[in-house]
mmCIF file of C-alpha atoms in Angstrom:
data_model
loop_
_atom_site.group_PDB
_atom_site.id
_atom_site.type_symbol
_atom_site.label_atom_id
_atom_site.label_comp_id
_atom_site.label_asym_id
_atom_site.label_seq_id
_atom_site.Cartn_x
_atom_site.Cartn_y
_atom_site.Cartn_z
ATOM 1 C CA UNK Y 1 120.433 221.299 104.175
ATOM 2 C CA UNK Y 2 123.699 219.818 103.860
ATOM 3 C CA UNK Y 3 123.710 215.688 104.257
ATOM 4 C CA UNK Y 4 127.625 214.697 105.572
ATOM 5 C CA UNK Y 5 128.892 211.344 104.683
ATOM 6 C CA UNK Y 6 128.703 208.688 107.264
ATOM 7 C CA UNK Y 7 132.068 207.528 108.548
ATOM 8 C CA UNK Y 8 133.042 203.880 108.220
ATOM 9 C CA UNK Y 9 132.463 202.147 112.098
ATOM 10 C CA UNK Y 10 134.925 199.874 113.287
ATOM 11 C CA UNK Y 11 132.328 197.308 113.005
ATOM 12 C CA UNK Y 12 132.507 197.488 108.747
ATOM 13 C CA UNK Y 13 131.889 194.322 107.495
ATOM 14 C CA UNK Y 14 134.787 193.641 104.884
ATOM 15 C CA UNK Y 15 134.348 191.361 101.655
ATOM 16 C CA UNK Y 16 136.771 188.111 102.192
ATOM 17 C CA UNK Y 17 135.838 185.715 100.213
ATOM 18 C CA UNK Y 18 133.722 185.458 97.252
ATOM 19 C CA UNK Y 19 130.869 182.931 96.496
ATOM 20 C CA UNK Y 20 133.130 180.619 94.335
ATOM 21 C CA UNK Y 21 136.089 180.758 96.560
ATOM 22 C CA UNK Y 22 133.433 179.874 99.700
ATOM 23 C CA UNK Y 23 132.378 177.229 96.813
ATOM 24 C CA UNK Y 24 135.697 175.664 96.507
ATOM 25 C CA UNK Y 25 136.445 175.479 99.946
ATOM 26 C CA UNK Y 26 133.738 173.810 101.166
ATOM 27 C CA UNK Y 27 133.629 171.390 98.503
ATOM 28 C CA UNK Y 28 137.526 170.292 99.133
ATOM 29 C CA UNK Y 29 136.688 170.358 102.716
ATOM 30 C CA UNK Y 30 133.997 167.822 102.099
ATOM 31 C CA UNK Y 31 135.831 165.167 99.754
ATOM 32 C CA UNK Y 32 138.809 165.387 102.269
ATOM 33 C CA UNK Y 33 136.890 164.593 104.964
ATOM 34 C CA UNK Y 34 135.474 161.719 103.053
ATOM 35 C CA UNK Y 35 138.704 160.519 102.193
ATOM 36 C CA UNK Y 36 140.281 160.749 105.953
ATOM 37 C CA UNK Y 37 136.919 159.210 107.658
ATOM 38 C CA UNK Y 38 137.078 156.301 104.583
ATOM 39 C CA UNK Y 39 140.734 155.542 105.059
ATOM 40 C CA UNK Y 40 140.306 155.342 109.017
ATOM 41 C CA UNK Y 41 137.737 152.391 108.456
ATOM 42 C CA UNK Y 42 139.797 150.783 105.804
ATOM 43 C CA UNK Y 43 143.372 151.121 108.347
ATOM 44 C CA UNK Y 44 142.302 150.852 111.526
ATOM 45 C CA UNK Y 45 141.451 147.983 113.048
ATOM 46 C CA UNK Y 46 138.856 148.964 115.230
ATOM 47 C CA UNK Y 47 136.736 150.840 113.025
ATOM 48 C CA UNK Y 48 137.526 148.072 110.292
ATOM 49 C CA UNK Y 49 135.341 145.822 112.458
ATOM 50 C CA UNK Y 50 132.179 148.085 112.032
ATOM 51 C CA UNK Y 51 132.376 147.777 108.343
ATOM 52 C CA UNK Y 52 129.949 145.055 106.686
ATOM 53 C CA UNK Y 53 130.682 146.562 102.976
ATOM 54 C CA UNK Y 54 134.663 147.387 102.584
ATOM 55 C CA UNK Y 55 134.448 147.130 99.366
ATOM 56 C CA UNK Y 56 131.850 150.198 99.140
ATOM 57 C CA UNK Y 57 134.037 151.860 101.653
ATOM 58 C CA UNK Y 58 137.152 151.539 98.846
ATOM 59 C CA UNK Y 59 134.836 152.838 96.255
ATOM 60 C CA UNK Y 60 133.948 156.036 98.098
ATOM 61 C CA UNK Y 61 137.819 156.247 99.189
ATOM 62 C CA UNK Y 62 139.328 156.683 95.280
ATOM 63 C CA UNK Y 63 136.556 158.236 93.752
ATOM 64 C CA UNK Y 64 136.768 161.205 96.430
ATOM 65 C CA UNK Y 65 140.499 160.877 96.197
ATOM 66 C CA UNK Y 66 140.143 161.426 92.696
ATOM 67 C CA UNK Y 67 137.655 164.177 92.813
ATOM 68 C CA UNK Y 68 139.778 166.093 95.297
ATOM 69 C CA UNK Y 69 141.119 168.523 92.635
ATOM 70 C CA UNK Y 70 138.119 169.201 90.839
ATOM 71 C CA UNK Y 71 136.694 172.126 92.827
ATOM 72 C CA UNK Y 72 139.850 173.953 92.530
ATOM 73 C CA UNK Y 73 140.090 173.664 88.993
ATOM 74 C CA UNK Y 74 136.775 174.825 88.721
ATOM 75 C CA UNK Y 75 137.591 177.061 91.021
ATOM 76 C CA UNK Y 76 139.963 178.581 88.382
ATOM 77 C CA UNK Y 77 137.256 180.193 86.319
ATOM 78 C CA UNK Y 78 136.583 182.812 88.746
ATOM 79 C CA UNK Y 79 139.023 185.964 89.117
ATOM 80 C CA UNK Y 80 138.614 186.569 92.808
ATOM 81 C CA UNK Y 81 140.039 183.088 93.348
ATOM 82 C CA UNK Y 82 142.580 183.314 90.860
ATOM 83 C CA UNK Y 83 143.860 186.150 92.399
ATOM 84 C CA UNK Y 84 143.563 184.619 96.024
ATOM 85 C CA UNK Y 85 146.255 182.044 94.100
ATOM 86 C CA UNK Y 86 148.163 184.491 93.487
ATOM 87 C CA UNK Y 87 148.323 185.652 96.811
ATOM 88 C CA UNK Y 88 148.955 182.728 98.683
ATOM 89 C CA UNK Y 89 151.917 182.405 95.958
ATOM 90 C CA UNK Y 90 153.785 185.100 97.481
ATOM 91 C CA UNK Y 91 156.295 185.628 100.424
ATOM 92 C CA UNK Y 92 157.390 188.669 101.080
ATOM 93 C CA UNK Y 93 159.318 190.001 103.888
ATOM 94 C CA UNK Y 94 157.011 190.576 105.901
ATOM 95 C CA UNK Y 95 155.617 186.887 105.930
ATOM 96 C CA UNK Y 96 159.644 185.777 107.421
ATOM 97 C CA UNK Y 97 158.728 188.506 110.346
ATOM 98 C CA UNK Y 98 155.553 186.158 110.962
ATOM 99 C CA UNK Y 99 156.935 183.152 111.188
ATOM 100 C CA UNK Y 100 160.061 184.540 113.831
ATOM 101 C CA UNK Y 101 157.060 185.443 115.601
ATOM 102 C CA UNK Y 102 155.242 182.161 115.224
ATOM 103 C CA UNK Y 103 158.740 180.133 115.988
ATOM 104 C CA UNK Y 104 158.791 182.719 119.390
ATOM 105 C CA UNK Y 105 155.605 181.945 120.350
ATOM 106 C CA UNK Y 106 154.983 185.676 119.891
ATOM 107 C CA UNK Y 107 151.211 186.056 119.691
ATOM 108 C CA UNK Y 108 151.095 189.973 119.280
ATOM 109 C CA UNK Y 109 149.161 191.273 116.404
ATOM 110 C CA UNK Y 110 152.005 194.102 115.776
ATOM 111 C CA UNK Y 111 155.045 191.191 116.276
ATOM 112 C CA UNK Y 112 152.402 189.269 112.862
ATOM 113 C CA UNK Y 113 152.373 191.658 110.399
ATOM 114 C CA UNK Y 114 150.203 189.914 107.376
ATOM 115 C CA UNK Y 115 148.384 190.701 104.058
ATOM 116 C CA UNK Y 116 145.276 188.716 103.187
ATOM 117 C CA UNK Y 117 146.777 185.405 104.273
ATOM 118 C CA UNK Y 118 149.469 185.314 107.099
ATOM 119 C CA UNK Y 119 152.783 183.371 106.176
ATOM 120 C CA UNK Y 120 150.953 179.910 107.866
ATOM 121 C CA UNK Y 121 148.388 180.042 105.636
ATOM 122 C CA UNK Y 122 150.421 180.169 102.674
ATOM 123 C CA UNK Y 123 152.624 177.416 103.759
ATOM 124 C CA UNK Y 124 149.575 175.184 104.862
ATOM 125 C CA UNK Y 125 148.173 175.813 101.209
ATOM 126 C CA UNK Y 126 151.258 174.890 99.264
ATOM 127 C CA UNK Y 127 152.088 171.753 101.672
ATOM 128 C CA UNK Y 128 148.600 170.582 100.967
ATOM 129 C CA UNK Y 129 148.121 171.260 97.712
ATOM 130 C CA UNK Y 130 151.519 169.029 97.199
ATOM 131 C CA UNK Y 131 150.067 166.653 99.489
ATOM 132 C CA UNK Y 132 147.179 166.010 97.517
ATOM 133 C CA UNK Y 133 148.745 165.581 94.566
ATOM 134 C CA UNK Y 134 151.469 162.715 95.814
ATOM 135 C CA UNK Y 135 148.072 161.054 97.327
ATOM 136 C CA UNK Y 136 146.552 161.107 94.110
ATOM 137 C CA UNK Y 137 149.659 159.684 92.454
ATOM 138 C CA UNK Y 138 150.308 157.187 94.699
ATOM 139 C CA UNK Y 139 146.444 156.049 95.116
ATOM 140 C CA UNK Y 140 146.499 155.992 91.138
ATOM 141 C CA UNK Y 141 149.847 153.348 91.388
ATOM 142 C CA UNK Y 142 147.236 151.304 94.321
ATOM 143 C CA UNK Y 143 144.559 151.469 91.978
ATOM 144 C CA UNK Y 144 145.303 150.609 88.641
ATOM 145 C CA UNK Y 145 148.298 147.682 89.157
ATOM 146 C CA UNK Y 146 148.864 146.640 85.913
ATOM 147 C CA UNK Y 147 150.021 150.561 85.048
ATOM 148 C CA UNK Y 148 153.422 149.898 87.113
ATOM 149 C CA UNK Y 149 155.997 147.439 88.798
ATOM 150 C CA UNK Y 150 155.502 145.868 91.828
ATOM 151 C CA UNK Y 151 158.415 148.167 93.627
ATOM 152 C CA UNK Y 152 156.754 151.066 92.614
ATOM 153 C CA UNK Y 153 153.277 150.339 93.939
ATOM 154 C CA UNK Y 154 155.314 149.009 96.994
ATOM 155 C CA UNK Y 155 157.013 152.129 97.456
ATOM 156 C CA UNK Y 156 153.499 154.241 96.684
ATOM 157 C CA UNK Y 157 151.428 152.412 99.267
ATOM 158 C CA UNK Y 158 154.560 153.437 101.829
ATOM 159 C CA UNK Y 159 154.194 157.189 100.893
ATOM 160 C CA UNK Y 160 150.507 156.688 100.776
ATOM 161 C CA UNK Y 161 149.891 155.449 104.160
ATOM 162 C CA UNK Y 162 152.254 157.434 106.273
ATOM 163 C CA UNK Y 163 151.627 160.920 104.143
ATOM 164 C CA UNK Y 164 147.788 160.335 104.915
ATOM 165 C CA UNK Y 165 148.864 159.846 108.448
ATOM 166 C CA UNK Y 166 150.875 163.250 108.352
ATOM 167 C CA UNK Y 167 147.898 164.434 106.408
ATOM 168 C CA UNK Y 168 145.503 163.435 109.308
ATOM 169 C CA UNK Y 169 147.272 164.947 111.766
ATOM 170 C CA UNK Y 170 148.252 168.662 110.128
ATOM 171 C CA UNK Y 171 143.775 168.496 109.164
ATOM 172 C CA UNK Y 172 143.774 168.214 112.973
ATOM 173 C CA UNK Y 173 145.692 171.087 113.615
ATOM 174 C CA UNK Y 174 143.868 172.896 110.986
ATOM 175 C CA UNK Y 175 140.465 172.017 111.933
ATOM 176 C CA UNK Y 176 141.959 173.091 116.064
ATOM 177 C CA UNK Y 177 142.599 176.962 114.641
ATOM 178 C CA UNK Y 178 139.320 177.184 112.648
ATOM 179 C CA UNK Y 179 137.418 176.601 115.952
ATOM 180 C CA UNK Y 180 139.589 178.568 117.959
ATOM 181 C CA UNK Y 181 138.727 181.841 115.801
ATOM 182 C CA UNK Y 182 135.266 182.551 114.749
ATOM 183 C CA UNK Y 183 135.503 185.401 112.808
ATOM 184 C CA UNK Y 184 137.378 183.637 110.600
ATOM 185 C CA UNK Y 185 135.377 181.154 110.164
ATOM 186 C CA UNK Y 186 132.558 183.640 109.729
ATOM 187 C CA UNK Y 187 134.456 184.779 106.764
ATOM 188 C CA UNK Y 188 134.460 181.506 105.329
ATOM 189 C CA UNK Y 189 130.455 180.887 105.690
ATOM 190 C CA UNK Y 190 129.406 184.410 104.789
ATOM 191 C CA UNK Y 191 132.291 185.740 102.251
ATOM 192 C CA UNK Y 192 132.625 188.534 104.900
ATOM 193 C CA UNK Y 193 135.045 189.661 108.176
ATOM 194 C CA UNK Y 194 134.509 193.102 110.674
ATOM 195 C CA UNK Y 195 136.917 195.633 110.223
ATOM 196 C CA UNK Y 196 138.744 195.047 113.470
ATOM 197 C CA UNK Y 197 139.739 191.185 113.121
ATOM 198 C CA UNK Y 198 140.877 192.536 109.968
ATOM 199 C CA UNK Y 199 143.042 195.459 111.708
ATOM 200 C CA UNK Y 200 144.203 192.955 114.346
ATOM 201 C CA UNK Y 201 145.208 189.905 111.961
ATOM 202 C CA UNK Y 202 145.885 191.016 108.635
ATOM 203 C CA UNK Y 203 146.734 194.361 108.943
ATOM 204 C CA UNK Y 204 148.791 194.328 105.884
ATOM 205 C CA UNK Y 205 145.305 193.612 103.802
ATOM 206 C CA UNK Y 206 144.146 196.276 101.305
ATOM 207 C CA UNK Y 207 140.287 195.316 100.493
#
């Protein structure tokens, strides 16, 4: 008796994400959530008011400011998100055909080609990752006074408070997409996506 192989269904569960990269993500997510909810008690006035302990709230502010980069350099030690890097590092031709679409407002899946990340992603990774790194400079400047001159720390609380503005706002947007497609957020929780999102959004993706 003869056993024939079963045939992938279109409802294959596809590996994503590892537990490490799931690791890193959530952990970032967490410290820059701190960091935004923090800084809107310490800048706006309204919230200000509810604050009894400010100092505390500053504490909590730079020490999850400063923490911000080590998941992903922990994150470094496993392969699957080193490659991910490496990924997200690339733009190919097929990521410029993405973003015409994007700029048209063209939401077919054909008009998007895209490997594992589409060309948003990317650029979202590479504005934030610069991001955090001129917060973390500047916050360092704020911080520690006696390191630098007065115009420089004057200058670094400018880029401070308006990038964490900008900052706000693009985790907004973010945050907006997330909820507006489950499956990938499923991805993100589990490590794992079904076949077809995969099909219809990254159809460039070789698992």
């Amino acid at each position: 008796m003869s056993v024939r192989a079963e045939t992938p269904t279109r409802t294959t569960r596809l590996r994503r994400f590892s537990r490490a990269e799931r690791w890193v993500h959530r952990t970032t997510a967490t410290l820059m959530g701190v960091c935004v909810v923090t800084a809107a008690f310490l800048y706006l006035p309204q919230l200000a008011v509810l604050v009894g302990r400010r100092a505390l709230v500053v504490r909590v502010h730079e020490y999850a400011g400063l923490a911000l980069p080590v998941p992903v350099l922990l994150g470094l030690a496993s392969r699957a998100f080193r490659a991910d890097l490496r990924f997200l590092n690339r733009f190919g031709p097929h990521d410029r055909v993405w973003l015409g679409a994007a700029l048209r407002r063209d939401k077919r899946p054909a008009a998007r080609p895209a490997g594992k990340f589409n060309a948003g992603q990317k650029i979202y990774a590479a504005w934030l990752a610069g991001a955090t790194l001129v917060m973390l400079g500047t916050g360092l400047m704020m911080w520690f006074t006696h390191l630098t001159p007065l115009i420089w720390r004057t200058s670094a609380t400018f880029v401070h408070d308006w990038l964490a503005l900008t900052l706000g706002v693009v985790l907004a947007g973010h945050i907006g997409m997330a909820l507006a497609d489950p499956e990938a957020r499923r991805g993100l929780r589990t490590g794992t996506v079904s076949r077809d999102w995969a099909d219809r959004e990254h159809p460039l993706w070789r698992p």
